[in-house]
Amino acid sequence: MPFLEVAAAAPIPYTLTYKSQSACHRELTAGFRLLIPLGPRQVTGYLLAISDKPPAADYRIREITDILDPYPLFPGSMVNFFRWLADYYQYPIGEIIKAALPGGLAPQSLRRISLTTAGIASFANSSPPQIPKEYLADLCEKHELSAAQVKRIWRRQKNRTVIRQLAEQGLLEIHDEISKDQVRDKRELCAQLINSPAVPPDLKKSEQKTMRALLELSRQSNRQWVAKRDLNKAYSGSGKALSSLTGRGLVMMEQRKVYRNPFGEVPPSYPKPHELTEHQKQVLAKLEPAIKSAAFKPFLLHGVTGSGKTEVYLQAAELALQSGRGVLIMVPEIALAAQIEGNFLARFGEQISLLHSGLSKGERLDQWKRIAAGRSKIVIGARSALFAPLSDPGLIIVDEEHDSSYKQEDSFCYHARDAAVLRARQAEAVVILGSATPSIISYQHAQNGKYQLLSMPVRVENKKLPKVEIVDLRAIKTVNKRPPLFTPQLIRGLRENFHLHQQSLIFLNRRGYANLMLCQSCGYTLQCPNCQVSLTLHKNRQELVCHYCGNTRHSAAICPKCQSTDLKAMGFGTERIEDDLHKIMPQARIARLDRDSAMKRKEYMKILQAVHRQEIDILVGTQMIAKGHHFPHVTLVGVIWADASLGIPDYKAGERTFQLLTQVFGRAGRGEFPGRVLVQTHHPEHYSIINSKTHNYENMFQEEVNLRRALNFPPFSRLINLRFTGENESSVKEAAHKISQAARHLKYPNIDILGPSPAPLARLRGRFRWHLLLKGGNWQNLHQLSHKLKEISNKPPFPRGIKLSVDVDPENML
Ligand code: ADP
Ligand code: ZN
Ligand code: ZN
């Protein structure tokens, strides 16, 4: 009797062993979701392995309760990946898998069965196979069995086997639903010309026009099928004409899946460029043999903004597909990746699955199943696409690899870029980390040979990188002892650009109107009651908001210390910038893009669309405007205050500032006209500002690496941050000290134990926060120590009610 190794969806740091009735286990493979007894409860579990080796003699083996799905939810090839993640990030494996799978899977999902076209034909001709008689009538008449019927059929092993066989033969489809309306593919009625594109002369005017419109749209999109909706947009009289054309056999119509980009348009076909640039050729010449050899090989693609990295990704993907392997493309945030999304959809069409936050639960599950069943070979998505159930990825691409959104900051703190490299290693795949500003860590790996470096140092068609001018705020005439938000240089630049009918971007990485509310009578700064953070004024909404926990109150507040109502708004954010800009340039059309103005994807897309259509002259925004966008008419970028991110108490502040500025600068001059950048700063001599001005990544890297070496920070050491949180301040402190003493007592060689100390954000969402930083050169040692400390924290005398979270390779020390 085989034994089942199961990861329970529960906070258990090891796997469990179960058995299953012999009749059932034949269909089981790794990746199946099971219902298992755990203590007195029934919980979900994930089957990791089947073996003949019994567990230790005193282990009480229980029987699984049920098999939850008709197919495995992830391929067996991913089991080792999950094991590695659990070990490296010190997180329960079952909870990792649970987080990886699409949300909203009911413990026992609704299941429907329908006949496919082939099934209808086959059932009509020959006597149908061994499906229980009472259900046959419905299947033949309605072509479908309801969830209730399926539930009954499903109880018997024999039925399950028959139905799966029929599904494999393509006669049946098994659908798992969350709710009926969500799951079906969004299909649209499409039309296609049947034969020659020649328009017969005897047609009515409206029919002729319809045919021509169809021809034109098909040519434009480089696809045969055209959605009726789009045809109607091109020629409003096409509706009726289509029916008559179909009747005459000139056009055929069908419900089809239509891909639309986030702007609601069918993405235009981006044809392959006639010729690759020299650098693209060199890069692909190195990638090609690696992809063909089907061995693990990591590359770092350092290409300046506008150097044509997307085309490299596309052609590399093609090579992997030719080898019959899958492709995984990760982008920092899918909403920001409309460009890449559009390119891949146009080039590869139906084989793509997109995993992003805009999908409903049903759609997400649907995509997941397509991938797991091997029906889509290319997956594009944000951080969580790392877990896409591709059985054999041959190429993994991490675009904008330096982006900190690849790091998950709560509960399961994994870094999707690092994990992607590991997944590629296990899958014997090529991994490409791409960026205009590689992370210091990745570039260091490229220096010491761990990654192979690929460089694309110039923009396509030799377009110039924008000219960057620094405006020294210390030398500007002050108003009330402060420099103005808009220096004369910036105002002049904006006016000139406006008169040339060019677009401008204004960047400030801070939301709201004012970021401090200061009491004029007693000097107190208004703070969030849950967090140790000052409140930000949002003038339009008349609210004071905590940017960490979302706590909100009316802006007409009184000072909690002295009850004075005389509060003054200090500091500035994007809302203030937009306000001031309206006064400075009343004729200009101004919009703002940040998390307040674009709470929803729809609003976000609307603003971007307006910029693309040139209905906006000046776009003000936070880092949301910096990433990935291709605005061909933007020729001026203004940075209100480059120093905002320099003051953050984090060893990565310099690296972040350089990355952010370089990304923002990269938005200028991507089209026909060259770009210009004006940067206002109090620190014109700071190395991240100087090097971003000169577009000198190498120099930046050298200076940053020298600093890191001197302080023994990564990449010269590894870090693990232990974070203690709880509602009682003194217990949090006590817990942190207990663990710190234990850590020192264990006397691991060459590990620095820094702290414990209150975190820079000492209180967040009502919880007090302390941390203890472990730093060492040997990561096995470091991990061992942290494992031991975590164990100690699970037992007394560790105070109750205190949570210890382990953050391996922390990105953020706040
Ligand atoms: P990056 O991602 O490196 O910032 P993109 O991939 O967005 O750059 O490419 C910038 C522009 O150059 C895009 O409009 C793209 O279509 C175009 N492009 C890329 N490769 C070529 C090529 N070989 N010939 C002509 N145009 C190209
Ligand atoms: Zn006061
Ligand atoms: Zn708060």
Short mmCIF file of N, CA, C and O in Angstrom, two decimals, residues 661-716:
data_model
loop_
_atom_site.label_atom_id
_atom_site.label_comp_id
_atom_site.label_asym_id
_atom_site.label_seq_id
_atom_site.Cartn_x
_atom_site.Cartn_y
_atom_site.Cartn_z
N LEU A 661 14.98 57.54 -10.32
CA LEU A 661 15.27 58.68 -11.19
C LEU A 661 15.53 58.21 -12.62
O LEU A 661 15.03 58.79 -13.57
N THR A 662 16.31 57.14 -12.77
CA THR A 662 16.61 56.65 -14.11
C THR A 662 15.34 56.24 -14.85
O THR A 662 15.16 56.54 -16.02
N GLN A 663 14.44 55.57 -14.13
CA GLN A 663 13.17 55.18 -14.75
C GLN A 663 12.37 56.40 -15.19
O GLN A 663 11.83 56.44 -16.28
N VAL A 664 12.31 57.40 -14.31
CA VAL A 664 11.54 58.61 -14.64
C VAL A 664 12.17 59.32 -15.83
O VAL A 664 11.48 59.71 -16.77
N PHE A 665 13.50 59.48 -15.79
CA PHE A 665 14.18 60.16 -16.90
C PHE A 665 13.89 59.42 -18.21
O PHE A 665 13.75 60.02 -19.26
N GLY A 666 13.82 58.10 -18.12
CA GLY A 666 13.65 57.27 -19.31
C GLY A 666 12.33 57.49 -20.02
O GLY A 666 12.14 57.03 -21.14
N ARG A 667 11.40 58.20 -19.38
CA ARG A 667 10.11 58.47 -20.04
C ARG A 667 10.25 59.58 -21.07
O ARG A 667 9.36 59.79 -21.88
N ALA A 668 11.33 60.34 -21.01
CA ALA A 668 11.46 61.51 -21.89
C ALA A 668 12.13 61.13 -23.21
O ALA A 668 13.09 60.36 -23.22
N GLY A 669 11.61 61.66 -24.28
CA GLY A 669 12.27 61.55 -25.58
C GLY A 669 12.27 60.16 -26.18
O GLY A 669 13.22 59.76 -26.82
N ARG A 670 11.19 59.41 -25.97
CA ARG A 670 11.13 58.07 -26.55
C ARG A 670 10.57 58.10 -27.97
O ARG A 670 10.61 57.11 -28.67
N GLY A 671 10.00 59.26 -28.36
CA GLY A 671 9.42 59.36 -29.70
C GLY A 671 10.36 60.05 -30.66
O GLY A 671 11.57 59.83 -30.65
N GLU A 672 9.74 60.92 -31.45
CA GLU A 672 10.44 61.57 -32.54
C GLU A 672 11.44 62.61 -32.04
O GLU A 672 12.50 62.79 -32.61
N PHE A 673 11.04 63.34 -30.96
CA PHE A 673 11.85 64.46 -30.50
C PHE A 673 12.69 64.09 -29.28
O PHE A 673 12.27 63.25 -28.48
N PRO A 674 13.86 64.71 -29.15
CA PRO A 674 14.71 64.39 -28.00
C PRO A 674 14.09 64.84 -26.69
O PRO A 674 13.23 65.72 -26.66
N GLY A 675 14.55 64.24 -25.60
CA GLY A 675 13.96 64.55 -24.31
C GLY A 675 14.87 65.41 -23.45
O GLY A 675 16.08 65.50 -23.67
N ARG A 676 14.22 66.08 -22.48
CA ARG A 676 14.95 66.96 -21.58
C ARG A 676 14.42 66.71 -20.17
O ARG A 676 13.23 66.49 -19.98
N VAL A 677 15.31 66.73 -19.19
CA VAL A 677 14.91 66.47 -17.82
C VAL A 677 15.42 67.59 -16.92
O VAL A 677 16.58 68.02 -17.05
N LEU A 678 14.56 68.08 -16.04
CA LEU A 678 14.97 69.08 -15.04
C LEU A 678 14.78 68.46 -13.66
O LEU A 678 13.67 68.05 -13.31
N VAL A 679 15.85 68.41 -12.88
CA VAL A 679 15.79 67.78 -11.56
C VAL A 679 16.05 68.80 -10.47
O VAL A 679 17.13 69.39 -10.42
N GLN A 680 15.09 69.02 -9.61
CA GLN A 680 15.28 69.94 -8.48
C GLN A 680 15.74 69.12 -7.28
O GLN A 680 15.13 68.11 -6.93
N THR A 681 16.83 69.58 -6.66
CA THR A 681 17.37 68.82 -5.53
C THR A 681 18.15 69.70 -4.58
O THR A 681 18.69 70.75 -4.97
N HIS A 682 18.19 69.28 -3.33
CA HIS A 682 19.06 69.91 -2.34
C HIS A 682 20.43 69.25 -2.29
O HIS A 682 21.32 69.69 -1.59
N HIS A 683 20.57 68.11 -2.97
CA HIS A 683 21.81 67.34 -2.89
C HIS A 683 22.41 67.10 -4.28
O HIS A 683 22.54 65.96 -4.70
N PRO A 684 22.74 68.16 -4.99
CA PRO A 684 23.24 67.95 -6.36
C PRO A 684 24.55 67.15 -6.39
O PRO A 684 24.90 66.62 -7.43
N GLU A 685 25.21 67.03 -5.24
CA GLU A 685 26.49 66.31 -5.24
C GLU A 685 26.32 64.84 -4.87
O GLU A 685 27.27 64.08 -4.90
N HIS A 686 25.11 64.43 -4.54
CA HIS A 686 24.90 63.04 -4.12
C HIS A 686 25.16 62.08 -5.28
O HIS A 686 24.74 62.32 -6.41
N TYR A 687 25.85 60.96 -5.00
CA TYR A 687 26.26 60.09 -6.10
C TYR A 687 25.08 59.49 -6.86
O TYR A 687 25.18 59.25 -8.06
N SER A 688 23.92 59.26 -6.20
CA SER A 688 22.82 58.70 -7.00
C SER A 688 22.24 59.72 -7.94
O SER A 688 21.73 59.38 -9.00
N ILE A 689 22.35 60.99 -7.59
CA ILE A 689 21.82 62.03 -8.47
C ILE A 689 22.80 62.33 -9.61
O ILE A 689 22.42 62.38 -10.77
N ILE A 690 24.09 62.43 -9.27
CA ILE A 690 25.09 62.68 -10.32
C ILE A 690 25.09 61.55 -11.35
O ILE A 690 25.06 61.79 -12.55
N ASN A 691 25.07 60.32 -10.87
CA ASN A 691 25.17 59.20 -11.81
C ASN A 691 23.90 58.98 -12.63
O ASN A 691 23.96 58.47 -13.74
N SER A 692 22.76 59.36 -12.06
CA SER A 692 21.56 59.25 -12.89
C SER A 692 21.56 60.36 -13.93
O SER A 692 21.12 60.17 -15.06
N LYS A 693 22.12 61.51 -13.57
CA LYS A 693 22.22 62.62 -14.53
C LYS A 693 23.07 62.20 -15.74
O LYS A 693 22.72 62.46 -16.87
N THR A 694 24.18 61.53 -15.45
CA THR A 694 25.09 61.17 -16.56
C THR A 694 24.76 59.79 -17.13
O THR A 694 25.49 59.29 -17.98
N HIS A 695 23.67 59.18 -16.68
CA HIS A 695 23.28 57.84 -17.14
C HIS A 695 24.42 56.85 -16.96
O HIS A 695 24.68 56.01 -17.82
N ASN A 696 25.11 56.98 -15.87
CA ASN A 696 26.30 56.14 -15.69
C ASN A 696 26.04 55.05 -14.65
O ASN A 696 26.35 55.19 -13.46
N TYR A 697 25.50 53.95 -15.10
CA TYR A 697 25.19 52.87 -14.19
C TYR A 697 26.45 52.29 -13.55
O TYR A 697 26.50 52.04 -12.35
N GLU A 698 27.47 52.08 -14.38
CA GLU A 698 28.72 51.47 -13.91
C GLU A 698 29.29 52.20 -12.70
O GLU A 698 29.68 51.61 -11.71
N ASN A 699 29.33 53.53 -12.85
CA ASN A 699 29.86 54.36 -11.78
C ASN A 699 29.03 54.24 -10.52
O ASN A 699 29.55 54.12 -9.41
N MET A 700 27.71 54.28 -10.72
CA MET A 700 26.79 54.15 -9.59
C MET A 700 27.07 52.84 -8.86
O MET A 700 27.19 52.79 -7.64
N PHE A 701 27.18 51.79 -9.65
CA PHE A 701 27.41 50.47 -9.08
C PHE A 701 28.70 50.47 -8.26
O PHE A 701 28.72 50.01 -7.11
N GLN A 702 29.77 51.03 -8.81
CA GLN A 702 31.05 51.03 -8.10
C GLN A 702 30.95 51.78 -6.78
O GLN A 702 31.38 51.30 -5.74
N GLU A 703 30.35 52.96 -6.81
CA GLU A 703 30.26 53.75 -5.58
C GLU A 703 29.40 53.05 -4.52
O GLU A 703 29.74 53.01 -3.35
N GLU A 704 28.31 52.47 -5.01
CA GLU A 704 27.40 51.81 -4.07
C GLU A 704 28.08 50.57 -3.48
O GLU A 704 28.01 50.32 -2.27
N VAL A 705 28.77 49.83 -4.34
CA VAL A 705 29.42 48.60 -3.88
C VAL A 705 30.51 48.92 -2.86
O VAL A 705 30.68 48.20 -1.88
N ASN A 706 31.22 50.02 -3.08
CA ASN A 706 32.25 50.40 -2.12
C ASN A 706 31.65 50.68 -0.75
O ASN A 706 32.19 50.28 0.28
N LEU A 707 30.51 51.37 -0.76
CA LEU A 707 29.83 51.65 0.51
C LEU A 707 29.40 50.35 1.19
O LEU A 707 29.58 50.16 2.39
N ARG A 708 28.81 49.46 0.39
CA ARG A 708 28.29 48.21 0.96
C ARG A 708 29.44 47.37 1.53
O ARG A 708 29.30 46.75 2.58
N ARG A 709 30.56 47.38 0.82
CA ARG A 709 31.70 46.59 1.28
C ARG A 709 32.18 47.13 2.62
O ARG A 709 32.41 46.37 3.56
N ALA A 710 32.26 48.45 2.70
CA ALA A 710 32.75 49.07 3.94
C ALA A 710 31.83 48.72 5.12
O ALA A 710 32.29 48.53 6.24
N LEU A 711 30.53 48.61 4.87
CA LEU A 711 29.59 48.35 5.96
C LEU A 711 29.25 46.87 6.07
O LEU A 711 28.42 46.49 6.91
N ASN A 712 29.83 46.07 5.21
CA ASN A 712 29.52 44.64 5.14
C ASN A 712 28.02 44.37 5.00
O ASN A 712 27.44 43.57 5.71
N PHE A 713 27.40 45.07 4.07
CA PHE A 713 26.00 44.82 3.74
C PHE A 713 25.93 44.05 2.43
O PHE A 713 26.92 43.97 1.71
N PRO A 714 24.77 43.45 2.10
CA PRO A 714 24.67 42.71 0.84
C PRO A 714 25.11 43.59 -0.33
O PRO A 714 24.87 44.80 -0.27
N PRO A 715 25.78 43.07 -1.33
CA PRO A 715 26.02 41.64 -1.62
C PRO A 715 27.21 41.02 -0.89
O PRO A 715 27.59 39.91 -1.23
N PHE A 716 27.77 41.71 0.10
CA PHE A 716 28.93 41.14 0.78
C PHE A 716 28.54 40.31 2.00
O PHE A 716 29.38 39.72 2.67
#
